[in-house]
PDB file of C-alpha atoms in Angstrom:
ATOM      1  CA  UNK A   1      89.867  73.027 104.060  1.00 40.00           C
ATOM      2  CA  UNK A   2      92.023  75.774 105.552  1.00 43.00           C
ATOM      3  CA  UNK A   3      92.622  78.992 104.268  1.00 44.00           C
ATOM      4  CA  UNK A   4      96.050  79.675 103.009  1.00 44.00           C
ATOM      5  CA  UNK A   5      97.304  83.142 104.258  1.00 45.00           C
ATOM      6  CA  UNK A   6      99.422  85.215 101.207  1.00 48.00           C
ATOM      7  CA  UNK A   7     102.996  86.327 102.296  1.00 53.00           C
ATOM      8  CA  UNK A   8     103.842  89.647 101.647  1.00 60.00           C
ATOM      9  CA  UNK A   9     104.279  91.200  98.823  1.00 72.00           C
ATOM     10  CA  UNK A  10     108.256  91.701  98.563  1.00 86.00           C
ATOM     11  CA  UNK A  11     107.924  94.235  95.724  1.00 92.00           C
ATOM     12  CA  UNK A  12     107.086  98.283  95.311  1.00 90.00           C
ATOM     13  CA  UNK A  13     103.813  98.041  94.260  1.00 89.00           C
ATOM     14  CA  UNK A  14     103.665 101.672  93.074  1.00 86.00           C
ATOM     15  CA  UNK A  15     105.421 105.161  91.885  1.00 91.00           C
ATOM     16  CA  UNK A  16     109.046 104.986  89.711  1.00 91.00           C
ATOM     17  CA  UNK A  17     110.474 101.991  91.728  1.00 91.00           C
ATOM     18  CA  UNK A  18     107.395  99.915  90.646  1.00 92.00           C
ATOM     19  CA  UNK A  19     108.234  96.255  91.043  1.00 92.00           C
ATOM     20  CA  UNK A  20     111.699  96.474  92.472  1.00 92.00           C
ATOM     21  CA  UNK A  21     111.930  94.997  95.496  1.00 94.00           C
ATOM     22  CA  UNK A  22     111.335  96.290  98.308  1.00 95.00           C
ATOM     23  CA  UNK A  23     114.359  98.704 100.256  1.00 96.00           C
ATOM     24  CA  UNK A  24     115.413  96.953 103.431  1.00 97.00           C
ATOM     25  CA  UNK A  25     117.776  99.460 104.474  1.00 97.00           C
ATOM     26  CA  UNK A  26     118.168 103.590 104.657  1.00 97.00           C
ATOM     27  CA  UNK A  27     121.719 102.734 103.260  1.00 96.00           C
ATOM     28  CA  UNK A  28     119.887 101.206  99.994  1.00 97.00           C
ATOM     29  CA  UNK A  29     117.940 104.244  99.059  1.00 96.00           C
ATOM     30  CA  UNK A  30     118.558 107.753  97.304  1.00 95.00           C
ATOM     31  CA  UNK A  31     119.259 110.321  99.120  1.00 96.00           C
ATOM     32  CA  UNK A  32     116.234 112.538  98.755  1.00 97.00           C
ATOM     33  CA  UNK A  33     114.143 109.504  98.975  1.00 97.00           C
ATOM     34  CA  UNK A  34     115.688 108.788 102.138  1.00 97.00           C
ATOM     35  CA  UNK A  35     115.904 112.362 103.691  1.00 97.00           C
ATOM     36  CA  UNK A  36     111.608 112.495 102.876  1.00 98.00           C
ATOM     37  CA  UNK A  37     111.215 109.226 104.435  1.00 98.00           C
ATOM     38  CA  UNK A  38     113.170 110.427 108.059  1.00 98.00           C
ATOM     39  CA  UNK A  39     111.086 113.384 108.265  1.00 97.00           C
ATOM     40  CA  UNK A  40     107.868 111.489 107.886  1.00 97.00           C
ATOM     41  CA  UNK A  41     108.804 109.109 110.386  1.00 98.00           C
ATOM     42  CA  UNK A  42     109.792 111.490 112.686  1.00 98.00           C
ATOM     43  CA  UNK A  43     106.578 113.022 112.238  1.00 97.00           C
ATOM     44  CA  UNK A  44     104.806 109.750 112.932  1.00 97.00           C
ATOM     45  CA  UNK A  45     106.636 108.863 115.644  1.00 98.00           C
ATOM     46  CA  UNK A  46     105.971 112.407 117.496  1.00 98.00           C
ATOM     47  CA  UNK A  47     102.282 111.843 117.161  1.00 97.00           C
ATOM     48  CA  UNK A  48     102.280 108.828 118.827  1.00 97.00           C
ATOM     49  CA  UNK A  49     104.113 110.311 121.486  1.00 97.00           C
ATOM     50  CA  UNK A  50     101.864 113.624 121.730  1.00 98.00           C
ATOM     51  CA  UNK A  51      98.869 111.334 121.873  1.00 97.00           C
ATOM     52  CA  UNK A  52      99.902 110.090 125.242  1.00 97.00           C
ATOM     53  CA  UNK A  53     100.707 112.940 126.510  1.00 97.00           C
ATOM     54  CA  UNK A  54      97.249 114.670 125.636  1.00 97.00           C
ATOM     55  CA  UNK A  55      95.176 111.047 126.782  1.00 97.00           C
ATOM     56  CA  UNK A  56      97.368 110.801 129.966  1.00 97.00           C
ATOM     57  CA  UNK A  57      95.377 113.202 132.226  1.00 96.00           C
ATOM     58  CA  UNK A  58      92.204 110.958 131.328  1.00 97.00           C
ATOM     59  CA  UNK A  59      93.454 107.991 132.680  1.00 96.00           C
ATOM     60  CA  UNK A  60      92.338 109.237 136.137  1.00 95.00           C
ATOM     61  CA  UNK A  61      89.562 111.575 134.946  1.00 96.00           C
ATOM     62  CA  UNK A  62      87.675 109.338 132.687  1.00 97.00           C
ATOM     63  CA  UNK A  63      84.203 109.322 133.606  1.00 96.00           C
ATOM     64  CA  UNK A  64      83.466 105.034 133.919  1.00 97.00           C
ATOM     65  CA  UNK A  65      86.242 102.739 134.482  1.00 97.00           C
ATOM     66  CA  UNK A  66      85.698 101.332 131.244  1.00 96.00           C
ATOM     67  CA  UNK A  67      86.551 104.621 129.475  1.00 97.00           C
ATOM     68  CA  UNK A  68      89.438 104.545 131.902  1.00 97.00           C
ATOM     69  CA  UNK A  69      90.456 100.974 130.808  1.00 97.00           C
ATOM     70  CA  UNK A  70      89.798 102.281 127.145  1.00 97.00           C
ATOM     71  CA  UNK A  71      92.144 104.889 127.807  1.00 97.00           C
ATOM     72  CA  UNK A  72      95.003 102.605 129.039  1.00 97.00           C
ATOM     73  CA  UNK A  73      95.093 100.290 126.220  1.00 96.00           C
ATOM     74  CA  UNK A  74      95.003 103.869 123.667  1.00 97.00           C
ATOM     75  CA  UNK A  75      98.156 105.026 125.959  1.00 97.00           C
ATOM     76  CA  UNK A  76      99.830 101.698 125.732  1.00 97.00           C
ATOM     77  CA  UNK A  77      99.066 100.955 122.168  1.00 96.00           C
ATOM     78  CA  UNK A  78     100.394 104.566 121.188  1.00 97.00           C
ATOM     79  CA  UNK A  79     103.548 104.685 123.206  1.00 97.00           C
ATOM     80  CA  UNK A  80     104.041 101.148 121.393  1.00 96.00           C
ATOM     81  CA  UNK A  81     103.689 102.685 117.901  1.00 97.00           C
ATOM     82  CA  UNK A  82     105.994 105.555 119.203  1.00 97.00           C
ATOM     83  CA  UNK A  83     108.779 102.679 119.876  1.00 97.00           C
ATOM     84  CA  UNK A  84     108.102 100.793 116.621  1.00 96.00           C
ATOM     85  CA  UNK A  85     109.301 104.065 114.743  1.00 97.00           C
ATOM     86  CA  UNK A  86     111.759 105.220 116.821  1.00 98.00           C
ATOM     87  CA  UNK A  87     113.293 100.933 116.300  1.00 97.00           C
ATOM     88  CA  UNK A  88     113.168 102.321 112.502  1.00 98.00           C
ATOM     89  CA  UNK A  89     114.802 105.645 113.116  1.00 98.00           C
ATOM     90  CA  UNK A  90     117.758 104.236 115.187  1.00 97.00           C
ATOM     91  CA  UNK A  91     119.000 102.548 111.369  1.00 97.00           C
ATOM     92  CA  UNK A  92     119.286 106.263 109.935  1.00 97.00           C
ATOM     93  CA  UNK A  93     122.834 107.079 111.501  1.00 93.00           C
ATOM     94  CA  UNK A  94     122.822 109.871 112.697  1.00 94.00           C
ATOM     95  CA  UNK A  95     120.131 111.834 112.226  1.00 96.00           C
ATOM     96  CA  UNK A  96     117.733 109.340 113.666  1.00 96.00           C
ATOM     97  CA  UNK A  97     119.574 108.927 116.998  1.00 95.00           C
ATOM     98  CA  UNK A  98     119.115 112.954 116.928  1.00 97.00           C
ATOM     99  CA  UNK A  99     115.870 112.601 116.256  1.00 98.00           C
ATOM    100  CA  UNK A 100     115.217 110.061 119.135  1.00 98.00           C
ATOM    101  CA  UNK A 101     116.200 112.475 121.394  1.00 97.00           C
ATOM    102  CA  UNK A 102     114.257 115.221 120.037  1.00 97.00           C
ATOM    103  CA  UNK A 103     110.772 112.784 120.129  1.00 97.00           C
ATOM    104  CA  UNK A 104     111.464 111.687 123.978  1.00 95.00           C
ATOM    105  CA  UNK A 105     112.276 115.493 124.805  1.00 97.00           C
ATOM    106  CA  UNK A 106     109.102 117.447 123.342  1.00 97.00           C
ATOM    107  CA  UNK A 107     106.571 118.445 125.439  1.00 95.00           C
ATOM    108  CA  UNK A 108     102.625 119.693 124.836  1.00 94.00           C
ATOM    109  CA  UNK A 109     103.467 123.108 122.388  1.00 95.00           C
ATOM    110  CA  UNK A 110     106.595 121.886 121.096  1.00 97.00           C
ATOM    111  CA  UNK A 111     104.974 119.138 118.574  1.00 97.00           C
ATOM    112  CA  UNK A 112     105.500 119.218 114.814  1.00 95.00           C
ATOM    113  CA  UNK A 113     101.343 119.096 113.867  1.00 95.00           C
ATOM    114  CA  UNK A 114      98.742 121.542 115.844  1.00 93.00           C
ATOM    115  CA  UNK A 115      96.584 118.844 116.806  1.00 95.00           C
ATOM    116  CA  UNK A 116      99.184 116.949 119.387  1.00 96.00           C
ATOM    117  CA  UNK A 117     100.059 120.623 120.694  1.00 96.00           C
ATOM    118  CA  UNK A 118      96.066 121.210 122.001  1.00 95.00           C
ATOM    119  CA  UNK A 119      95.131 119.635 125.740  1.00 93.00           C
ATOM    120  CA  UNK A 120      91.642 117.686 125.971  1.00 96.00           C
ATOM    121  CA  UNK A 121      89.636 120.278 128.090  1.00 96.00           C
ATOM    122  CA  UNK A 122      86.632 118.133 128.342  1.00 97.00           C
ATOM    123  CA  UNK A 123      85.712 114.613 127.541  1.00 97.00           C
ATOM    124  CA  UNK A 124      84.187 115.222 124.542  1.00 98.00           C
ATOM    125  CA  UNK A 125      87.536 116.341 123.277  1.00 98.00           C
ATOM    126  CA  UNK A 126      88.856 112.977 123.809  1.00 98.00           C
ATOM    127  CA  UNK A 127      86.190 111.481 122.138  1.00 98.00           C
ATOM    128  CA  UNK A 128      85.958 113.570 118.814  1.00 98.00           C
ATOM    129  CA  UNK A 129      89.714 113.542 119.174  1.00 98.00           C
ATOM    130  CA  UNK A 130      89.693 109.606 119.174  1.00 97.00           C
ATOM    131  CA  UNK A 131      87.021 110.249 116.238  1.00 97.00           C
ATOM    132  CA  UNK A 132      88.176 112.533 114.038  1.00 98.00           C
ATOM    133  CA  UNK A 133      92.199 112.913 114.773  1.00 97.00           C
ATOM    134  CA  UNK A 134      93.106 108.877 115.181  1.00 96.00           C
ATOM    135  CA  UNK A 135      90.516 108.790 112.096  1.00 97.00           C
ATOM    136  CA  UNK A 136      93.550 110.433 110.493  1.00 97.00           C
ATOM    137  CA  UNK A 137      96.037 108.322 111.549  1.00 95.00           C
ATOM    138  CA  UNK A 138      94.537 105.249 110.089  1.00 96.00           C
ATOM    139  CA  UNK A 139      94.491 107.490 106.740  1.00 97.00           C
ATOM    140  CA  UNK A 140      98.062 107.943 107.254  1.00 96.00           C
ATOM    141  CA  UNK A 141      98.973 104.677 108.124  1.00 96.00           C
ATOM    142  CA  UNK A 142      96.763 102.952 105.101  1.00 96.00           C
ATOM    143  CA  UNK A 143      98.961 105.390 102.629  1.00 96.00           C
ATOM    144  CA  UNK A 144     102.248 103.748 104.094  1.00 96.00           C
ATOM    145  CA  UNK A 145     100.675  99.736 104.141  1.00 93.00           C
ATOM    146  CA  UNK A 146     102.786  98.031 101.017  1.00 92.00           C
ATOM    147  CA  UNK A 147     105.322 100.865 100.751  1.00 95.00           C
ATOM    148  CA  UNK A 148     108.142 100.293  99.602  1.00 96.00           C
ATOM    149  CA  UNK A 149     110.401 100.827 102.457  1.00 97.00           C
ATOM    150  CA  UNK A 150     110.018  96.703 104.207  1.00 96.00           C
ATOM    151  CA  UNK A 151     110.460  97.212 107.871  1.00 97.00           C
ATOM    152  CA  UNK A 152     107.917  99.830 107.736  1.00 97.00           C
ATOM    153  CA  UNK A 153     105.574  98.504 105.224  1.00 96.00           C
ATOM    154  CA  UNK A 154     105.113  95.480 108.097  1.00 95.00           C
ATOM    155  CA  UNK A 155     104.824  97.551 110.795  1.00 95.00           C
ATOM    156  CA  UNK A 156     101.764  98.907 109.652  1.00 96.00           C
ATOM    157  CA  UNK A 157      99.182  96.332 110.198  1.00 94.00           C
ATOM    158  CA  UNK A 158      99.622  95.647 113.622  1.00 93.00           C
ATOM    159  CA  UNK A 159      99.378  99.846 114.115  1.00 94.00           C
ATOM    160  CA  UNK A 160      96.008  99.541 111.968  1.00 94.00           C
ATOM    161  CA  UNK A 161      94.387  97.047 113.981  1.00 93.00           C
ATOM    162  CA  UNK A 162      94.816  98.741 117.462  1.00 93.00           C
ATOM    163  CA  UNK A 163      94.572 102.541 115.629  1.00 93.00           C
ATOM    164  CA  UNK A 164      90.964 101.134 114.802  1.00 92.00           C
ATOM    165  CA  UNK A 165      90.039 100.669 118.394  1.00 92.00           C
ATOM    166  CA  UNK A 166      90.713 104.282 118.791  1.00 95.00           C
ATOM    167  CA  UNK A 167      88.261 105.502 116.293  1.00 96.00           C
ATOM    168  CA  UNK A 168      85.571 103.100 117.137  1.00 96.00           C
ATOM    169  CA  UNK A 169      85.928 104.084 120.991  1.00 97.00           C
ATOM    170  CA  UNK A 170      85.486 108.038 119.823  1.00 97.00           C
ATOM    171  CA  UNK A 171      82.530 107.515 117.280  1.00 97.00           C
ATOM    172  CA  UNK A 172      81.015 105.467 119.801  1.00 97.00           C
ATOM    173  CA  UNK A 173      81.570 107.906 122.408  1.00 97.00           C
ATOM    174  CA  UNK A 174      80.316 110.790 120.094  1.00 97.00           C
ATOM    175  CA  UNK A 175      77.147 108.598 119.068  1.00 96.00           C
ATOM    176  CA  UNK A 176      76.350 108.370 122.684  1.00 96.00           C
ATOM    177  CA  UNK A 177      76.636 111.917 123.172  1.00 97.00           C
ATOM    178  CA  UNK A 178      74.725 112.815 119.906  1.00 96.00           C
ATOM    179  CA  UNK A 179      71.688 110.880 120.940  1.00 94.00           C
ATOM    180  CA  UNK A 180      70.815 112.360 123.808  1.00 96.00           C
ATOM    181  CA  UNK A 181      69.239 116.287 123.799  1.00 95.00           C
ATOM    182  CA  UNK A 182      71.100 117.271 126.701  1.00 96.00           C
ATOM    183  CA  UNK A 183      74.677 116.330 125.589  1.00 96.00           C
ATOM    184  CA  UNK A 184      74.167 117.134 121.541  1.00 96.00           C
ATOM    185  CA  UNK A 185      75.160 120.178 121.689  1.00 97.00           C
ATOM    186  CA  UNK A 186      78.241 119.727 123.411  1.00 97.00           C
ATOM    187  CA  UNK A 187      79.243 116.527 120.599  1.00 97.00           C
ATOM    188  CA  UNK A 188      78.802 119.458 117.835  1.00 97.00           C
ATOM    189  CA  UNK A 189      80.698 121.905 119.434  1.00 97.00           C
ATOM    190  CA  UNK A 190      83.842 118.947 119.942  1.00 97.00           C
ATOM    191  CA  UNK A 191      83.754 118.628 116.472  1.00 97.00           C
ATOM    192  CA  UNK A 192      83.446 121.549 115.020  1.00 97.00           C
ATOM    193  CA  UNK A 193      86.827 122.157 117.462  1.00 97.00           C
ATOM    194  CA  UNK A 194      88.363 119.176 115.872  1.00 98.00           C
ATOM    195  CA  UNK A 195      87.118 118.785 112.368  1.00 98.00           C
ATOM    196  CA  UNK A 196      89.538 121.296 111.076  1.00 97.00           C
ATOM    197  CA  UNK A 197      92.580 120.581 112.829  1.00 97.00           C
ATOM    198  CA  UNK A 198      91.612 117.034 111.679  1.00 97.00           C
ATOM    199  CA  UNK A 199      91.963 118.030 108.294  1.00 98.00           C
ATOM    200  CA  UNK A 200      95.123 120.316 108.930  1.00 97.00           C
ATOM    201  CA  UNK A 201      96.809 117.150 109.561  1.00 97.00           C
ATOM    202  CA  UNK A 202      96.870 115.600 105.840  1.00 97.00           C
ATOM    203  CA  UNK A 203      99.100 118.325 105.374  1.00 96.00           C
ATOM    204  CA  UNK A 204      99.093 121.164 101.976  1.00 96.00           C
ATOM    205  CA  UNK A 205      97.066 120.449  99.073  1.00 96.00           C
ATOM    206  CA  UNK A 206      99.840 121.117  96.496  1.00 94.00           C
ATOM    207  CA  UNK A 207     102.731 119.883  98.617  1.00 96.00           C
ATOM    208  CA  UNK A 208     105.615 118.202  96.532  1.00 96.00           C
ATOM    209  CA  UNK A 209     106.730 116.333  99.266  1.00 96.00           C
ATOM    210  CA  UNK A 210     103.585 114.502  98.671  1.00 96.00           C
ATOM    211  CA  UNK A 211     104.020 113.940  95.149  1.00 97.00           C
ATOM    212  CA  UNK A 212     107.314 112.672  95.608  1.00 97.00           C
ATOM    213  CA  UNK A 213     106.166 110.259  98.513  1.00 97.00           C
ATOM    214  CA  UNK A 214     104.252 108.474  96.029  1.00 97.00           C
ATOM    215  CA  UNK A 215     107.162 109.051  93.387  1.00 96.00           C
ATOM    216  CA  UNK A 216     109.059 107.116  95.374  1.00 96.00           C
ATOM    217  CA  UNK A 217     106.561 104.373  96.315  1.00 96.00           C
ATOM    218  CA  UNK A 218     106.285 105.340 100.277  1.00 96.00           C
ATOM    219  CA  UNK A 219     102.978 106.517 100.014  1.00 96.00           C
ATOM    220  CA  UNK A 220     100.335 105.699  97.872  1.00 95.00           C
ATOM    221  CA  UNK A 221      97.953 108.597  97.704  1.00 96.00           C
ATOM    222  CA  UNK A 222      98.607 112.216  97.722  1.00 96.00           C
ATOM    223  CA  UNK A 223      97.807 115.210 100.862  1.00 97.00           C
ATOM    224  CA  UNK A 224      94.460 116.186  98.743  1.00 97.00           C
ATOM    225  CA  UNK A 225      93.686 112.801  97.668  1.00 97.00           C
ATOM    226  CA  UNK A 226      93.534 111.423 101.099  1.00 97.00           C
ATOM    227  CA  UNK A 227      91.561 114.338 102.518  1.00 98.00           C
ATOM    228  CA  UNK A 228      88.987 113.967 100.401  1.00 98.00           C
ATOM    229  CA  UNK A 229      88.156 110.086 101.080  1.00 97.00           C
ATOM    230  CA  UNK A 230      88.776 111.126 104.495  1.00 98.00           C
ATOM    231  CA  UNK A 231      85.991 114.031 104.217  1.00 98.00           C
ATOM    232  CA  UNK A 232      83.491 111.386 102.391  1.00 97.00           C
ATOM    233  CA  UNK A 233      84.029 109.095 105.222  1.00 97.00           C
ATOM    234  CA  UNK A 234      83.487 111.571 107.579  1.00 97.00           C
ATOM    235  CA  UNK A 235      80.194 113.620 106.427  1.00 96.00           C
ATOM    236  CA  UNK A 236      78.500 109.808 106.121  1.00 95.00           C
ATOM    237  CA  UNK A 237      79.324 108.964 109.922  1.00 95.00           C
ATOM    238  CA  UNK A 238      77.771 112.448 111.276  1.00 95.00           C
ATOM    239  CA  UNK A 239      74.784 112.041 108.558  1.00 93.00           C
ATOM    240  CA  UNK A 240      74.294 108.542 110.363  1.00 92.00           C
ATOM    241  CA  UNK A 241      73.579 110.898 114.150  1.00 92.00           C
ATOM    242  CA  UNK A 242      72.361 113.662 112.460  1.00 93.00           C
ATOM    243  CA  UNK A 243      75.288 116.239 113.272  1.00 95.00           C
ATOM    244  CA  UNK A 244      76.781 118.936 111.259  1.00 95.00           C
ATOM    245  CA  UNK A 245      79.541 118.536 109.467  1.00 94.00           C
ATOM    246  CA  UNK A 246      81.913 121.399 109.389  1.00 95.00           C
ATOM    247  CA  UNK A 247      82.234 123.612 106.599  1.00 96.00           C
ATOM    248  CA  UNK A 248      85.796 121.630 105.564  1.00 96.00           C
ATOM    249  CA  UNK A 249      87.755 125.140 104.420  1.00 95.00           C
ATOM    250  CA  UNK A 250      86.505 127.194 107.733  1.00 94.00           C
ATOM    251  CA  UNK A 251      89.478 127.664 110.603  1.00 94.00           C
ATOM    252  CA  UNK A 252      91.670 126.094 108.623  1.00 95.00           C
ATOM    253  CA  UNK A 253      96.002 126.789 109.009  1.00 95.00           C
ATOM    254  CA  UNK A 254      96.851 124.751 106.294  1.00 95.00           C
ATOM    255  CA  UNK A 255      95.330 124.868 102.990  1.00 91.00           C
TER     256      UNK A 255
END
């Protein structure tokens, strides 16, 4: 007998708009509601595009041309997500047309998080990047899966599928590198580079735009909250190869 598949749920699952349905619409919501939501998709949108401008230079450097391949389908599946916000922005007139044009304008140093702003000197910066950073992502995009705005809330599980790719191609990648005595040192050193801009990137700990995110049933955990499952995560995969994890409040900019 085959398995029946569930539709989607069609109603906020969480925060003060709690089994409403769903907004369809930027026209349908409040106005600081809406004004959070544009500048988080903007934000998401201009790390996809960062991402393939830091993996870019790989795509003829990689060292096998299976980590070259790898790195095509990470630059195609990221310019992709890019798109699939910037379809969402064009809805919020005008400030997301604005905001189109800012995302295909910005270069390497002009990005909104410091992660997307730092080139890959080495290869095992794109694999702790891949790792740690895209690690992130899928953080970010788990907190937005069921929110309550629709056309994002079913963009995300296409993003989650491919994002996961990403990680497993970096912890692979960093697994390789861990197990062998000549290239060990050179995994640690990548992440203790990366670890802390990794964790830079769930934003402050007592930020009220996070609080109101979940308020308002876009997100369903809060910056801190999310860090530390993140953190968990992380400390069991580098037990698993015997690396250090990073002391999480060293070389830290956001706190």
């Amino acid at each position: 007998m085959s398995q029946s598949i569930s539709a989607p749920k069609r109603v906020i699952e969480w925060g003060d708009y709690q089994g409403i349905r769903k907004f369809e619409h930027p026209d349908e919501l409040a106005p600081d509601m809406r004004q959070l939501l544009l500048k988080m998709l903007i934000t998401q949108a201009d790390t996809e595009f960062a991402s393939v401008q830091q993996h870019r230079p790989w795509l003829d450097k990689a060292p096998t041309v299976n980590d070259r391949l790898t790195i095509s389908r990470i630059l195609a599946d990221e310019m992709r997500h890019g798109w699939q916000i910037c379809q969402l922005l064009q809805t919020f007139e005008p400030e997301g047309q604005e905001a189109i044009h800012w995302l295909l304008k910005a270069k390497l140093g002009e990005h909104r998080l410091d992660s997307f702003n730092m080139d890959y000197e080495t290869w095992e910066d794109v694999l702790a990047f891949t790792c740690l950073v895209d690690r992130v992502g899928i953080y970010q995009l788990r907190a937005f899966e069921g929110c309550g705005y629709g056309p994002l809330a079913r963009a995300i599980p296409l993003m989650l599928v491919e994002e996961q790719l990403h990680i497993n191609f970096g912890y692979n990648g960093i697994k390789r590198l861990a197990r062998n005595p000549n290239t060990r040192d050179s995994a640690q050193q990548a992440i203790n580079k990366w670890f802390p801009r990794a964790l830079d990137m769930f934003g402050h700990s007592e930020s009220k735009a996070s609080e109101s995110a979940v308020r308002f049933g876009i997100k369903k955990w809060q910056n801190e909250e999310a860090r530390m499952q993140y953190i968990n995560e992380v400390r069991m995969l580098f037990e698993s190869v015997e690396l250090e994890l990073p002391d999480p409040s060293k070389d830290r900019r956001i706190l």
